[in-house]
Every structure is written in C-alpha cells, then in structure tokens.
Coordinates of C-alpha atoms and ligand atoms in Angstrom, one line a residue:
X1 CA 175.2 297.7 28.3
X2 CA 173.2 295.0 29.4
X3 CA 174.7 292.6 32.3
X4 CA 173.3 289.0 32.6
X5 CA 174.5 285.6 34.0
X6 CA 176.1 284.3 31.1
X7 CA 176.3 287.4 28.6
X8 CA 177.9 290.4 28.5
X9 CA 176.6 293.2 25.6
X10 CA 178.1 296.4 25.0
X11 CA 177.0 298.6 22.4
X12 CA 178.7 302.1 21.5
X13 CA 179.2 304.5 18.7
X14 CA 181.3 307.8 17.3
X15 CA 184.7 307.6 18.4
X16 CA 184.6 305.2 21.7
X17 CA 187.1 302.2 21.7
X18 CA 185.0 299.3 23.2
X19 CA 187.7 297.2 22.3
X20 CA 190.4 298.5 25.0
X21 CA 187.9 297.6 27.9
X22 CA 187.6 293.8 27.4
X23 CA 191.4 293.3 28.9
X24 CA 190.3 295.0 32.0
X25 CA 186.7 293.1 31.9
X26 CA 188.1 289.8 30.9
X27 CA 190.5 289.9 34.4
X28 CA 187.3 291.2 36.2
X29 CA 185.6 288.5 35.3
X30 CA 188.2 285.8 36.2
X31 CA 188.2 287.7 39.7
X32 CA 184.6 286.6 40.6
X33 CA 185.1 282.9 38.6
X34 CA 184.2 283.3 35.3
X35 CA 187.2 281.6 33.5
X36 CA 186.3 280.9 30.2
X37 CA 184.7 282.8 27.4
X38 CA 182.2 280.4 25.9
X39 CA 181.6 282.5 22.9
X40 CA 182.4 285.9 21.6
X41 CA 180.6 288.4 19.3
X42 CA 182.6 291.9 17.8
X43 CA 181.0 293.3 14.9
X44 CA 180.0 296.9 13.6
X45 CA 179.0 298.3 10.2
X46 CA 182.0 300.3 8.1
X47 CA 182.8 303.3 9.5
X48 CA 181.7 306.6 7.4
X49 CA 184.2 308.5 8.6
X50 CA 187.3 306.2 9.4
X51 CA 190.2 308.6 9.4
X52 CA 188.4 310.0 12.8
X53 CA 188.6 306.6 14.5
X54 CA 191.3 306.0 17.4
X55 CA 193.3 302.8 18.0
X56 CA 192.7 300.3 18.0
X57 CA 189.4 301.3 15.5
X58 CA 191.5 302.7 12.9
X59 CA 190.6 299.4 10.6
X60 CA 189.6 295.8 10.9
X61 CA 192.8 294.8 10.7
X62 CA 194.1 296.7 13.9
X63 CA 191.1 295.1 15.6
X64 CA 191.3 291.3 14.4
X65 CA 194.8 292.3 15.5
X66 CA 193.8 293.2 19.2
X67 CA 190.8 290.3 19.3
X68 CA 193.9 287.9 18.2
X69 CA 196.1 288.7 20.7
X70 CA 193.7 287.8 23.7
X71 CA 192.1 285.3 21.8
X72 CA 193.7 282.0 20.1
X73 CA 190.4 280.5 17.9
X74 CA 189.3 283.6 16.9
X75 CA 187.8 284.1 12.6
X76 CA 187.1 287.6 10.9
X77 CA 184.9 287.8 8.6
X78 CA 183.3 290.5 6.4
X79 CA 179.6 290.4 4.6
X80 CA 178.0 292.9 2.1
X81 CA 180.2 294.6 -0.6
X82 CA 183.7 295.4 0.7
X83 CA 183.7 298.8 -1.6
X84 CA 179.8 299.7 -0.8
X85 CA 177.9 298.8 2.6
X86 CA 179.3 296.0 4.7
X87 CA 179.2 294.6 7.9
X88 CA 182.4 293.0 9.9
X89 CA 182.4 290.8 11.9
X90 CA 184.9 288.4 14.7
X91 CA 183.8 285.3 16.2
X92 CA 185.1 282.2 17.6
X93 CA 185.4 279.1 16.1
X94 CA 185.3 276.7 18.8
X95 CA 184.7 273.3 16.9
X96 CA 184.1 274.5 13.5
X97 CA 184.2 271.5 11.9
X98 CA 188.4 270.6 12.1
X99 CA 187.6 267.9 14.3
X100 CA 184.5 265.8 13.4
X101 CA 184.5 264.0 16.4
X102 CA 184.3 267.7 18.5
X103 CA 182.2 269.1 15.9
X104 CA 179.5 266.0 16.1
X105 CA 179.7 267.0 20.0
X106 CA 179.1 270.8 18.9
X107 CA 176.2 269.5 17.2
X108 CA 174.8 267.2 19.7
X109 CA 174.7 270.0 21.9
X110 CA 173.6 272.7 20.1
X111 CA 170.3 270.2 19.9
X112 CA 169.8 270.9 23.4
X113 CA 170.8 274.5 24.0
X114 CA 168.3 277.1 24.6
X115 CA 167.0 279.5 21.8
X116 CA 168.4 281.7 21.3
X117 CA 168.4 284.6 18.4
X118 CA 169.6 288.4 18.0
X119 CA 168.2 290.8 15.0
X120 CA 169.9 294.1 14.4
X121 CA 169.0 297.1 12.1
X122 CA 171.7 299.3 10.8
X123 CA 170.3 302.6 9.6
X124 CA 171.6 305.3 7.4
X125 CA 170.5 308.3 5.1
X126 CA 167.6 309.0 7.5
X127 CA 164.7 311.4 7.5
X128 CA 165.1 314.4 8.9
X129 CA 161.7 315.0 9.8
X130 CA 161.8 311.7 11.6
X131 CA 165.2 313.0 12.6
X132 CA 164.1 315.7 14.3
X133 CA 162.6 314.4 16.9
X134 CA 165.5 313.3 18.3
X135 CA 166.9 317.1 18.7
X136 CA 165.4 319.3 22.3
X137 CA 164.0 321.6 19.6
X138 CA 161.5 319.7 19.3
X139 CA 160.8 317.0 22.3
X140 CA 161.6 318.3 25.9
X141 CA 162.6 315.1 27.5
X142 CA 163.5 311.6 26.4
X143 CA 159.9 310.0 27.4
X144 CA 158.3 312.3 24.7
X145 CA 160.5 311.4 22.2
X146 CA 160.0 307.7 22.6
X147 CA 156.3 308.4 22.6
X148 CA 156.1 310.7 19.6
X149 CA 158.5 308.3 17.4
X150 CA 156.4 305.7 18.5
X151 CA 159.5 303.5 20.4
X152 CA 157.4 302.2 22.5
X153 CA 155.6 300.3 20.4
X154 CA 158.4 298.7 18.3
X155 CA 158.1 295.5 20.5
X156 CA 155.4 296.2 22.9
X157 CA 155.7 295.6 26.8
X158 CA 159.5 296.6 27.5
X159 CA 160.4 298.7 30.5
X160 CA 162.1 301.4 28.6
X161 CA 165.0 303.6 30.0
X162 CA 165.7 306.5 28.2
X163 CA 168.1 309.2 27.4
X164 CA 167.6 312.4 25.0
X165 CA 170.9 314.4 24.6
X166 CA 171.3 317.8 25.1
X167 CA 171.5 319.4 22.2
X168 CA 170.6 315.8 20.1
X169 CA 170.9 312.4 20.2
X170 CA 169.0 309.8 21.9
X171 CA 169.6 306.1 23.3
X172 CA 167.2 303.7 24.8
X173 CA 167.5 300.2 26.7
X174 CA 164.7 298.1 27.3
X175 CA 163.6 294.9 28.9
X176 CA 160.4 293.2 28.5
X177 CA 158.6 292.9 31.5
X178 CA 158.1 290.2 34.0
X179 CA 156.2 287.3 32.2
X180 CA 152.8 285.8 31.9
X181 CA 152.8 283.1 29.0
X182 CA 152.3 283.9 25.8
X183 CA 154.5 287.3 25.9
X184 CA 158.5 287.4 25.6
X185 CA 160.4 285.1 27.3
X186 CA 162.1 286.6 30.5
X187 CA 165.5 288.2 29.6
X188 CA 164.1 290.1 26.1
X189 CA 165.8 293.1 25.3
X190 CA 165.9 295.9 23.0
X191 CA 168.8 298.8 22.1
X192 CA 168.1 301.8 20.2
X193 CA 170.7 304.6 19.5
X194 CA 169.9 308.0 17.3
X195 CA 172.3 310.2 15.9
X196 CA 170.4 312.7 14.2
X197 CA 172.7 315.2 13.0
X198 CA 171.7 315.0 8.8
X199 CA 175.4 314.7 7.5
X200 CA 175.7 311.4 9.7
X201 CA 172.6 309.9 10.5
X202 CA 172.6 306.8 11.9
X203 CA 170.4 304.2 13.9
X204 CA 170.8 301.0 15.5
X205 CA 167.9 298.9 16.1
X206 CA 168.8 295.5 18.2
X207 CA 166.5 292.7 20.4
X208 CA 167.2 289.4 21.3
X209 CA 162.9 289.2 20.7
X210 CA 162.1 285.6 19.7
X211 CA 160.3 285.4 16.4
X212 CA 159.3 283.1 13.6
X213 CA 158.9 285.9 11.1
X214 CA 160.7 288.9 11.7
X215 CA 158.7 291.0 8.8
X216 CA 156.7 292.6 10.4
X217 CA 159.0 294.0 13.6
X218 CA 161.6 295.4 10.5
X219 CA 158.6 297.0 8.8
X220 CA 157.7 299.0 11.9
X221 CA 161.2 299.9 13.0
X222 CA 161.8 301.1 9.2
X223 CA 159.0 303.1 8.8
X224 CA 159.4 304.6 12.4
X225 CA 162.8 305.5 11.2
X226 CA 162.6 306.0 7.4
X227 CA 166.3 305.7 6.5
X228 CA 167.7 305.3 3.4
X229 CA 169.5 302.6 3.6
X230 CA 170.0 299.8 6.1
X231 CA 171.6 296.7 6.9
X232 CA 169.5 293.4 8.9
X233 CA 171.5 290.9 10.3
X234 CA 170.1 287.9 12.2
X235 CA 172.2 285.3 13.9
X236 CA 170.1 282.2 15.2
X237 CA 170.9 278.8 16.8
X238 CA 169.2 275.5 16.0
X239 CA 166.4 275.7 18.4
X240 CA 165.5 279.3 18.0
X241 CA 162.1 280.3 16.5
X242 CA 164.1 282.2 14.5
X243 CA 166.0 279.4 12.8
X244 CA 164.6 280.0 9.0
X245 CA 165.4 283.3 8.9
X246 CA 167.2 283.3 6.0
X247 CA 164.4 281.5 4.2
X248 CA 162.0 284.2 5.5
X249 CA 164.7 287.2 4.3
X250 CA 165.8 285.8 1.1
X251 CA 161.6 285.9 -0.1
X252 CA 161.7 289.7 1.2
X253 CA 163.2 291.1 -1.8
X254 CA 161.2 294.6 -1.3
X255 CA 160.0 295.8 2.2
X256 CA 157.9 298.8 3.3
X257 CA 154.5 299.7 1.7
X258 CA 155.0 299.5 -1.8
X259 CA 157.8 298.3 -1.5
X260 CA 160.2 301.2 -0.8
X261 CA 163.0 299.5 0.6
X262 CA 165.0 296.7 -2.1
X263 CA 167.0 294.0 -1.2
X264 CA 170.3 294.8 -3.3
X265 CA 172.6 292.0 -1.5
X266 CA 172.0 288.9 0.9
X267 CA 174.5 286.3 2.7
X268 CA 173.8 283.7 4.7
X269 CA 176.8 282.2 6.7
X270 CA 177.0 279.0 8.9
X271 CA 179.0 279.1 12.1
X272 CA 179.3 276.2 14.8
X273 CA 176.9 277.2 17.2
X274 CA 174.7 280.1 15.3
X275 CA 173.4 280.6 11.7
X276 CA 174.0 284.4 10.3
X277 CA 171.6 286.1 7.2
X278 CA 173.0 289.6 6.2
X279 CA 170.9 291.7 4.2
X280 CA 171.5 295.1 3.0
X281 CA 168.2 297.3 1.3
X282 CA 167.8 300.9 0.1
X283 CA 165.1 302.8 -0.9
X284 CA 163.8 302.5 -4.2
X285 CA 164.3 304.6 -6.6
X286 CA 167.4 305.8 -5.2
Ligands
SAM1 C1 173.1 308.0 20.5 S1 174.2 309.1 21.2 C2 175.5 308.2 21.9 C3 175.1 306.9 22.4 C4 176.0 306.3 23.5 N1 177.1 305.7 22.9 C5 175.2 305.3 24.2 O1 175.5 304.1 24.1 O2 174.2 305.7 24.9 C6 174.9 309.8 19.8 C7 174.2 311.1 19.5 O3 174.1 311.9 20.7 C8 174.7 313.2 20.4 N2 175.4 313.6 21.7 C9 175.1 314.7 22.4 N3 175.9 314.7 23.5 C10 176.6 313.6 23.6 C11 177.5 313.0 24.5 N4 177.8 313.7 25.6 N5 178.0 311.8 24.2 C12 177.7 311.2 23.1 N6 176.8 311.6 22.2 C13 176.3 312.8 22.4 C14 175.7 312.9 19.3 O4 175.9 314.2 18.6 C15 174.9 311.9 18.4 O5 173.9 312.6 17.7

C-alpha cells in the first residue's frame, strides 16, 4: 500500500477483497477533508482460478456492480482476448467527451497537469529455478532474495522493504530515494509480489518510474523473472515522458534476447485524462 497526498494504491492478490475496504476508506477520507475522488483506477488480470474467489470478486460483473453503486460516472472495460489472457479494468469518466465544452476544459488542463505515468508487468508460467528463490529453502531472509534475483537492480536507487514468506512467497515496496537531479523524480515507486508455488505462478511488476522508452526496464524485469507469459500495461497523461508508449510497444513485436517473448495482441485505449497500451507476449515457441 502506498499512501501519498493525492493518491491512494492498494495492491493484493489470492483470495483478498480489496474492494469491500474502499466504503470504509472513502468515509475515512471525508473524515480528515478529502471529499471528492478525482480519479479512480480498479483493474486486475483474469483470475486462474475464479470459482475460489469471494464476493464481491466472484466476476467482473459483481465488481462493476459494487464500483457502480458508490460511484455514478464510472466505465468497465476489458482488453486482451476475453476467452485467452485479459486484463479488466474500471475507471471514471469524468468529461469523456459528452460535453465538448467540459471535455475542451479536460483538455486544457490536462496540458498543465503534472506527468504522470504507471507501467505494470503481469507474469505467468514462471521458471522455477527463478521460482525458487522465492521459497526459505533456498534464501534465509527476504534481503538475500532481493539480492540474489537481482531486485535491486530492476530500477536502481529505491529504498527497498521487503518480505520473504514463510514457507514461500515474497513482496517488496520501494521508493526511490531522496533526489539529486538527474535521478527519479521524488515520489517514484516500485511493487513486486511472487507467488512461487509452480501450479500458480504469478508476478506483478509495477512503478510509477518516468521513462521515454520503457524497453529496456521490461527486458530486465523479464529476464529476472522468466515467465511464460505476461501482460504490460502502461497508462500515461499528456505531459508524461511516457506519452508514446504505445508507439514504442507497438514496434516491440519480440522482446528478450532473441527474441523469446512475442507480442501475440496489442490495444491501445484513449481515456480523458490518461492514454492506456495493453500488450500481452509469450515465449516463443510455445
Ligand atoms: C506475494 S504473497 C502475498 C502478497 C500480499 N498480498 C502482499 O501484498 O504483500 C503470496 C505468496 O506468499 C505465500 N504466502 C505464504 N504465507 C502467506 C500469508 N500469510 N499470506 C499471504 N501469502 C502467503 C503464498 O503461498 C504465495 O506464494
């Protein structure tokens, strides 16, 4: 979870129900004058197992359902292949374009906001050997594991906190540290959660890192965690560094050395205040 003065990120996994907490954090927030919710993110990859989910995660539906109901300009949207890999997806859609006198406002503003960009790696069907790492058979502590994987270097200069379950499973949160120019802008963070368990792999890569060409940060964080397959997505507002990202995605039709990893489906979608590129590769041959 990561707390700042305009932004509020929670991150989970398994069987958790992130969604029944934002009643209770919504009045929380009224209670020390935060009134309005300027903007509003809920997305998460299909579930692999979603007959073990509890409500309200038993489908989208149940949870466009919940988002509704607190809510009233709220869109859901899905991306990818709705019988393969896909990503969902609930937003607002303050403006979007019913109003062109609101929506010129919209984008009058958005010319002035600050940058601002997130980039998050799904991964699935990892190696084990990688895997493995993750596990107190073979790393004592959570520091070693972020060393031996090689976390640490992902996006250099974080303060990194840690957390290597007992017996498997790891999470990290970092945040880059205190400035001098020419490193990340003040507020940079990254997530990283591991599930290594081989019949359900999983890894989720996120950071907020500012970047003009985000190539070289998904090479190192797939070849760190070798999956399978995995999913980028990359939402990015007009001023961000970040704002050709689909350009830069859309010419990556193979990644890794040699090209392991291929591109087999890309979207690019156009909200009011952020742009959004969905990719999904796998490794090649499959
Ligand atoms: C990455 S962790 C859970 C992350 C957690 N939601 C978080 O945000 O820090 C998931 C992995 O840890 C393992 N695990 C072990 N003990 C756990 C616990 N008490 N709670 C959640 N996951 C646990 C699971 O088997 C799985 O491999």
């Amino acid at each position: 979870m990561f707390v700042s003065k305009r932004r509020w990120i929670l991150k989970t996994c398994g069987t958790t129900t992130p969604l029944q907490c934002l009643e209770p954090m919504l009045a929380m927030a009224e209670k020390i004058g935060f009134h309005d919710v300027g903007d509003l993110f809920y997305s998460r990859k299909n579930f692999k197992r979603p007959d073990l989910q509890i409500s309200p995660h038993r489908g989208f539906e149940e949870e466009v359902a919940l988002l509704d109901s607190l809510f009233e300009d709220g869109q859901a949207y899905c991306l990818g292949s709705i019988n393969r890999e896909c990503w969902y997806l609930y937003t607002l859609a303050r403006g979007s374009g019913r109003d062109h006198r609101i929506q010129r406002c919209i984008d009058e503003m958005n010319n002035f906001t600050e940058p601002d960009q997130t980039i998050e790696i799904l991964m699935t069907e990892l190696d084990p050997q990688k895997m493995s790492i993750f596990t107190k058979i073979e790393c004592d502590n959570a520091a070693e594991a972020t060393e031996k994987a090689g976390i640490h270097k992902l996006i250099p200069g974080m303060v990194i906190d840690d957390y290597l379950f007992d017996p498997c499973g790891y999470s990290m949160n970092g945040i880059a540290k205190n400035t001098t120019a020419g490193e990340h802008s003040q507020g940079c963070y990254m997530t990283i959660h591991i599930t290594p368990e081989p019949d359900f792999s999983y890894v989720s890569f996120e950071s907020n890192v500012s970047s003009s060409n985000y190539t070289e940060l998904i090479e190192r964080v797939i070849k760190t965690f070798q999956p399978g397959k995995f999913v980028i997505t990359i939402f990015a507002n007009k001023t961000s560094s970040a704002s050709n990202a689909f350009r830069e995605i859309d010419h990556a039709t193979r990644l890794g050395q040699c090209g392991q990893w291929k591109r087999r489906d890309i979207q690019y979608t156009r909200f009011p205040s952020y742009d959004l590129t969905y990719a999904h590769y796998s490794k090649f041959p499959s």
